[in-house]
Short mmCIF file of C-alpha atoms in Angstrom, two decimals:
data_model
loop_
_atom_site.label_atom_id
_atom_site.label_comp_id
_atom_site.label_asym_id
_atom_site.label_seq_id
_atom_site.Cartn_x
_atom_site.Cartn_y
_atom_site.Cartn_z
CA UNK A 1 0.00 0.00 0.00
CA UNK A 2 2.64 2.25 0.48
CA UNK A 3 5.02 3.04 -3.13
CA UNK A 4 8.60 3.90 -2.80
CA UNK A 5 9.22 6.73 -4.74
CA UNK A 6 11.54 10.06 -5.34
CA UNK A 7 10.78 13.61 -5.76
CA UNK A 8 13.06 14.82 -8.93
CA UNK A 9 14.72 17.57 -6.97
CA UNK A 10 16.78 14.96 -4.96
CA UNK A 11 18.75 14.61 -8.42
CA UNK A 12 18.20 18.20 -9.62
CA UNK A 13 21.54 18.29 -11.26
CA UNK A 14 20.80 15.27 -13.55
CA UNK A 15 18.19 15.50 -17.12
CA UNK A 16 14.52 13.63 -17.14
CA UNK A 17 15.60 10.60 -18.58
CA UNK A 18 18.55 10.41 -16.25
CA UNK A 19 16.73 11.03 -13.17
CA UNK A 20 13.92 8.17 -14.41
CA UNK A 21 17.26 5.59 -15.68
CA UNK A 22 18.52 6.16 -11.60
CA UNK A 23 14.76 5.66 -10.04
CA UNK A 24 14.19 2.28 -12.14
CA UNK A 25 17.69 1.16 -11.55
CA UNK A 26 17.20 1.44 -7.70
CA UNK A 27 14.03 -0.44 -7.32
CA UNK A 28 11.49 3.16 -6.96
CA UNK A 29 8.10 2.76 -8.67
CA UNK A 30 6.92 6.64 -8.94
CA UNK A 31 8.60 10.22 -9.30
CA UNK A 32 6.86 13.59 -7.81
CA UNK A 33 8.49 16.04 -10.70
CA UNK A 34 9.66 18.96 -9.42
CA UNK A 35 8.33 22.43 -11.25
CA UNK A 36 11.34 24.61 -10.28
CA UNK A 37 14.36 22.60 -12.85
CA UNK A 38 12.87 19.29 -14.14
CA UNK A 39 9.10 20.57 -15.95
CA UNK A 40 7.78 24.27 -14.82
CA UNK A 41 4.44 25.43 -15.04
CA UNK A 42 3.28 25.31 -18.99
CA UNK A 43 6.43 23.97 -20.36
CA UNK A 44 4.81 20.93 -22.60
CA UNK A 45 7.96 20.08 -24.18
CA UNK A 46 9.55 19.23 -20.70
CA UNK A 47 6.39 17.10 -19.48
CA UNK A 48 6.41 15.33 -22.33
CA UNK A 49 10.21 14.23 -22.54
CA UNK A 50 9.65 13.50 -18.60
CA UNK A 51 6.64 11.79 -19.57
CA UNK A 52 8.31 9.47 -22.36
CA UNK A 53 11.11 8.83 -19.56
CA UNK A 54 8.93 6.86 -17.29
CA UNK A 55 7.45 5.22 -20.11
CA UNK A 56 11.05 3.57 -20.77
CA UNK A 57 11.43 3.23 -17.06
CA UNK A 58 8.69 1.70 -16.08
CA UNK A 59 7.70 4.15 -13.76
CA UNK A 60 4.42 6.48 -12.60
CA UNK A 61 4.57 10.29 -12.27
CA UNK A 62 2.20 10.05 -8.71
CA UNK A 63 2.65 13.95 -8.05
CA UNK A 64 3.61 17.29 -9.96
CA UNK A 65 5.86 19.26 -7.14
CA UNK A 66 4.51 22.33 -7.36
CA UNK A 67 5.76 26.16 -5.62
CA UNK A 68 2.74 27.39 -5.91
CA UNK A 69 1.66 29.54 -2.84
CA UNK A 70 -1.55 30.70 -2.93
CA UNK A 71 -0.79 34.18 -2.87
CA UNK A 72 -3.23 37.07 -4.24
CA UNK A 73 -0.78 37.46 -7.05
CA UNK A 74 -1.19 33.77 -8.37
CA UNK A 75 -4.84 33.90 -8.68
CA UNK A 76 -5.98 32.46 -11.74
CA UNK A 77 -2.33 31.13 -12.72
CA UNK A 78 -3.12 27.57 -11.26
CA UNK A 79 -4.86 25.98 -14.49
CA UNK A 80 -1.56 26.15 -16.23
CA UNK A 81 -0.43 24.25 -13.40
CA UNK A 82 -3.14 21.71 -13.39
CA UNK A 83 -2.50 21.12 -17.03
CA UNK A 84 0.95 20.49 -16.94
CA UNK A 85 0.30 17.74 -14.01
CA UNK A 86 -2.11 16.08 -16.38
CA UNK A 87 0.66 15.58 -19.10
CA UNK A 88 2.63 14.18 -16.66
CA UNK A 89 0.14 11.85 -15.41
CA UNK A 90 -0.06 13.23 -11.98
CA UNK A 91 -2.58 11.98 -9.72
CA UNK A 92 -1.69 14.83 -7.45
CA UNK A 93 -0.28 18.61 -7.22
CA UNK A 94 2.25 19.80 -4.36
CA UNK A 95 1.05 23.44 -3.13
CA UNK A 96 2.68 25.51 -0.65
CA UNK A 97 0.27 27.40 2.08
CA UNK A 98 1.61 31.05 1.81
CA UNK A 99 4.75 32.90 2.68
CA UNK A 100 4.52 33.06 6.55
CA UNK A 101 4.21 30.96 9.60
CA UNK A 102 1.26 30.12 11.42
CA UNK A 103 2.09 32.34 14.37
CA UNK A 104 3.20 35.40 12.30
CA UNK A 105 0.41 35.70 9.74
CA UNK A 106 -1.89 38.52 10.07
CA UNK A 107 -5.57 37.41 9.68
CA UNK A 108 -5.81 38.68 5.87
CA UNK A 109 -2.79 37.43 4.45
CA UNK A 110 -4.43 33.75 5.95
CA UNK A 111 -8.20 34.92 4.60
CA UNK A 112 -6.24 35.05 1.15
CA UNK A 113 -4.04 32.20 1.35
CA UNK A 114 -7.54 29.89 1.81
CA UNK A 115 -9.21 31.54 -1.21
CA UNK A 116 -6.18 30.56 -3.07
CA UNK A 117 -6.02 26.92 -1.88
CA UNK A 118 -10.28 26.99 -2.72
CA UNK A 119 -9.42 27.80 -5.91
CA UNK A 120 -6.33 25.94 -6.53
CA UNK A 121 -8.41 22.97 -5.31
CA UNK A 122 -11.47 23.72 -7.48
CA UNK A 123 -9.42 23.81 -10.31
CA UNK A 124 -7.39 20.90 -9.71
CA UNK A 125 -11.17 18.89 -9.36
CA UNK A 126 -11.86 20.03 -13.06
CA UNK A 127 -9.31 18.07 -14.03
CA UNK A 128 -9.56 14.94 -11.88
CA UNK A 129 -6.67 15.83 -9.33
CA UNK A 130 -5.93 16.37 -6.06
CA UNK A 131 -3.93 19.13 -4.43
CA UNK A 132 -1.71 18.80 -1.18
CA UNK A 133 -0.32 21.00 1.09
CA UNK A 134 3.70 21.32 1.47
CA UNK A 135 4.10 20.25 5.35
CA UNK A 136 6.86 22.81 5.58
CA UNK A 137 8.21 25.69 8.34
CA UNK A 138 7.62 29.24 7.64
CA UNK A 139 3.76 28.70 5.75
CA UNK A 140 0.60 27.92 7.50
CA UNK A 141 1.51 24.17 7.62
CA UNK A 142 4.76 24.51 9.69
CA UNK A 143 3.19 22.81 12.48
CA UNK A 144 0.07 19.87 12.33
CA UNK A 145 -2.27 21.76 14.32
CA UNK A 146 -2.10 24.92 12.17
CA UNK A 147 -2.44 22.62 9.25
CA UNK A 148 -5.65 20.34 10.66
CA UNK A 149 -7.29 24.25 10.95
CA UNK A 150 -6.28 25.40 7.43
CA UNK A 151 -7.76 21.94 6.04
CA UNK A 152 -11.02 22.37 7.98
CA UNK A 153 -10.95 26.24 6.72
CA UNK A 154 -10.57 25.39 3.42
CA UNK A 155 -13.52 22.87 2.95
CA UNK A 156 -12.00 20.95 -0.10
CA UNK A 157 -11.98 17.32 -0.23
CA UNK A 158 -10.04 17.11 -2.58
CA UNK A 159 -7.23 18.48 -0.51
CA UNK A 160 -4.99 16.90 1.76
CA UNK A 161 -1.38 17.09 3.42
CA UNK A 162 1.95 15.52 2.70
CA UNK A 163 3.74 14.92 5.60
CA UNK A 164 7.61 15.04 6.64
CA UNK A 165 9.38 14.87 10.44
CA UNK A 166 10.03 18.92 11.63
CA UNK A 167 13.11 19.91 11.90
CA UNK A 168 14.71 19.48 15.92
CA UNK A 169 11.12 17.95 16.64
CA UNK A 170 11.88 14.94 19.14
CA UNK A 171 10.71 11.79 17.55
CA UNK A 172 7.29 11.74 19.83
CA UNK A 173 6.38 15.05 19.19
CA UNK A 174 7.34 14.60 15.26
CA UNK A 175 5.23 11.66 15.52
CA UNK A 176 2.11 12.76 17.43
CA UNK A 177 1.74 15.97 14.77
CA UNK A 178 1.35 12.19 12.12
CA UNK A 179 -1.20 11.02 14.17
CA UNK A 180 -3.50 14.43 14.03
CA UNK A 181 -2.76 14.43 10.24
CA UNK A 182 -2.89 10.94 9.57
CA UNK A 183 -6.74 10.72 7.97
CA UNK A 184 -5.67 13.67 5.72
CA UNK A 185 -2.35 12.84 4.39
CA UNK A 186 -1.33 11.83 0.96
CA UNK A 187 2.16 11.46 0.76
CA UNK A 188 5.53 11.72 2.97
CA UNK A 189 8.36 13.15 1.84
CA UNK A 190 11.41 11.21 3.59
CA UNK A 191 15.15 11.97 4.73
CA UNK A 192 16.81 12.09 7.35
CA UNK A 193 18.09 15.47 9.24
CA UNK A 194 19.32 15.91 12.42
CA UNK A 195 19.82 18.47 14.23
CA UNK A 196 18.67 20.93 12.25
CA UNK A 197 19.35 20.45 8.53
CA UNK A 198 22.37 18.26 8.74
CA UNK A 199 21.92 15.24 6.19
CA UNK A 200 22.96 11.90 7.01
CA UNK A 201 21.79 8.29 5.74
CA UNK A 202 17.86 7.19 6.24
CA UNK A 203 18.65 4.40 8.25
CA UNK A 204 20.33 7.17 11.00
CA UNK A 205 16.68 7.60 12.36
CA UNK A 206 15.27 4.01 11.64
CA UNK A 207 13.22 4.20 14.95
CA UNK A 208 11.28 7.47 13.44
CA UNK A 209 10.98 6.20 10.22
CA UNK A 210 9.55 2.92 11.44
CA UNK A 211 7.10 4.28 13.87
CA UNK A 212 5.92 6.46 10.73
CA UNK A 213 5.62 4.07 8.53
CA UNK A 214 4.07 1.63 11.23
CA UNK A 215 1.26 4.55 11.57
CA UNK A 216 0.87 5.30 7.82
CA UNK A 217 0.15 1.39 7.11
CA UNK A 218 -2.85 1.64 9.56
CA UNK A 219 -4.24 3.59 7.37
CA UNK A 220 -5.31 1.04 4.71
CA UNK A 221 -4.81 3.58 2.20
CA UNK A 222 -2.56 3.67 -1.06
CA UNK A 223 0.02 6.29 -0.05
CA UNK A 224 3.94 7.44 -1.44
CA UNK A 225 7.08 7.89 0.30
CA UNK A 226 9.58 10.06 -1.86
CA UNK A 227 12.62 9.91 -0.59
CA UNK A 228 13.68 14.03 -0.79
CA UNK A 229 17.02 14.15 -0.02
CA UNK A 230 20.30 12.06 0.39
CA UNK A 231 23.98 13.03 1.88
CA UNK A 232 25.49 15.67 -0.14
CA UNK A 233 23.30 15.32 -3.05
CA UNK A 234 25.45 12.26 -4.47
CA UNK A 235 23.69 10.74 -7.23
CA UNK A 236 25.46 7.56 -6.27
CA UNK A 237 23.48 7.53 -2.79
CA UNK A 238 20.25 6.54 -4.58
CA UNK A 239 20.25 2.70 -4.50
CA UNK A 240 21.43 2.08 -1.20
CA UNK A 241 19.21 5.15 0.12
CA UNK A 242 15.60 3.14 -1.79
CA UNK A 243 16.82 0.13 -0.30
CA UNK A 244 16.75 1.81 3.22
CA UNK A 245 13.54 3.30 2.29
CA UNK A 246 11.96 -0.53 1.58
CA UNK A 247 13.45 -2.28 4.81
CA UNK A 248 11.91 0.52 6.55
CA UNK A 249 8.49 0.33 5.14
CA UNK A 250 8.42 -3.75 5.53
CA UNK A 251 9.19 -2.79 8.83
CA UNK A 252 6.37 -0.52 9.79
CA UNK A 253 3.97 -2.77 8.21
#
């Protein structure tokens, strides 16, 4: 039930077809492109060739990474979006909840943000997808209570939450914010930082990513972990990082 995948950006440096060769070769069955290098916004040439790559791969686009942020300034720019993820054969598009934090947001800037996400979500319905938030410091989803709110605010159900361990949150407290999410989350983007952004191998917090994926299988639900990240960016990291990634999800279940 749960897919090992990889969001593009982990290999940013490499081409489409490259990125695809590496995800096939190390056992992943689906890719969330990323819109900032890999296929932006309206760039059909680019979803095609990344399109044509998992064709030869044998592989499933199951999200389009989005940076859209729901800002007054994007309104009526997310259709371009939405028809981009459809070439790609996205099931699903990666949003980002505003600009600020959840305790530094002033009540309009947070009015606006969920008239974006309404309509970001709306849109995304008209073409058969669904959107999820970016479970990320410094927007309205930094924590999983703030995130739970801007859900229920929102009203869509077509929208839900990817999900990813905070950075310097203890692995209880990372853990409990999963459980008050868990009903509403689509993905998990997974790596392995501590403290603070410091990189190191997946298996260095097997006990968190366990327990997660332990929690997610509960669920009963078809859901993706992307692996996001590796040490230092190295390409070379991939294989041995997926296999880490499916020892830990046999394990949860």
């Amino acid at each position: 039930m749960i897919r090992p995948g990889l969001c593009s950006v982990t290999l940013r440096r490499l081409d489409a077809d490259e990125v695809a060769s590496r995800a096939e070769k190390a056992g992943l069955q689906v890719i969330e492109w990323g819109a900032d290098v890999h296929v932006r916004p309206g760039d059909d040439w680019a979803a095609e060739r990344a399109f044509e790559a998992m064709a030869r791969h044998g592989l499933t686009c199951d999200s389009y990474g989005s940076y859209f942020r729901a800002t007054p300034v994007e309104a009526g720019k997310f259709g371009e979006i939405a028809a981009t993820a459809v070439r790609l054969g996205a099931s699903r598009i990666r949003v980002w909840a505003g600009k600020a934090g959840s305790a530094d947001v002033d009540p309009d800037e947070r009015e606006q943000v969920v008239a974006g996400l309404r309509e970001a979500a709306d849109v995304a319905n008209e073409h058969g997808l669904e959107v999820a938030l970016e479970f990320h410091g410094g927007t309205l989803t930094d924590t999983a209570e703030s995130t739970v709110r801007l859900l229920e605010e929102v009203g869509r159900d077509n929208l839900g939450t990817y999900w990813q361990p905070p950075q310097d949150l203890p692995d209880d407290q990372a853990l409990a914010g999963l459980e008050l999410v868990l009903d509403r989350v689509r993905a998990v983007h997974v790596f392995s930082w501590w403290p603070s952004n410091e990189r190191h191998p997946l298996m260095f917090r097997t006990e968190l990513w366990t327990r997660a994926f332990s929690l997610l299988a509960k669920t009963g639900r078809p859901l993706d972990a992307l692996l996001e990240f590796v040490p230092d960016n190295d390409p070379d990291l991939l294989p041995g990082e997926a296999d880490s990634l499916r020892k830990l999800i046999e394990a949860g279940a």
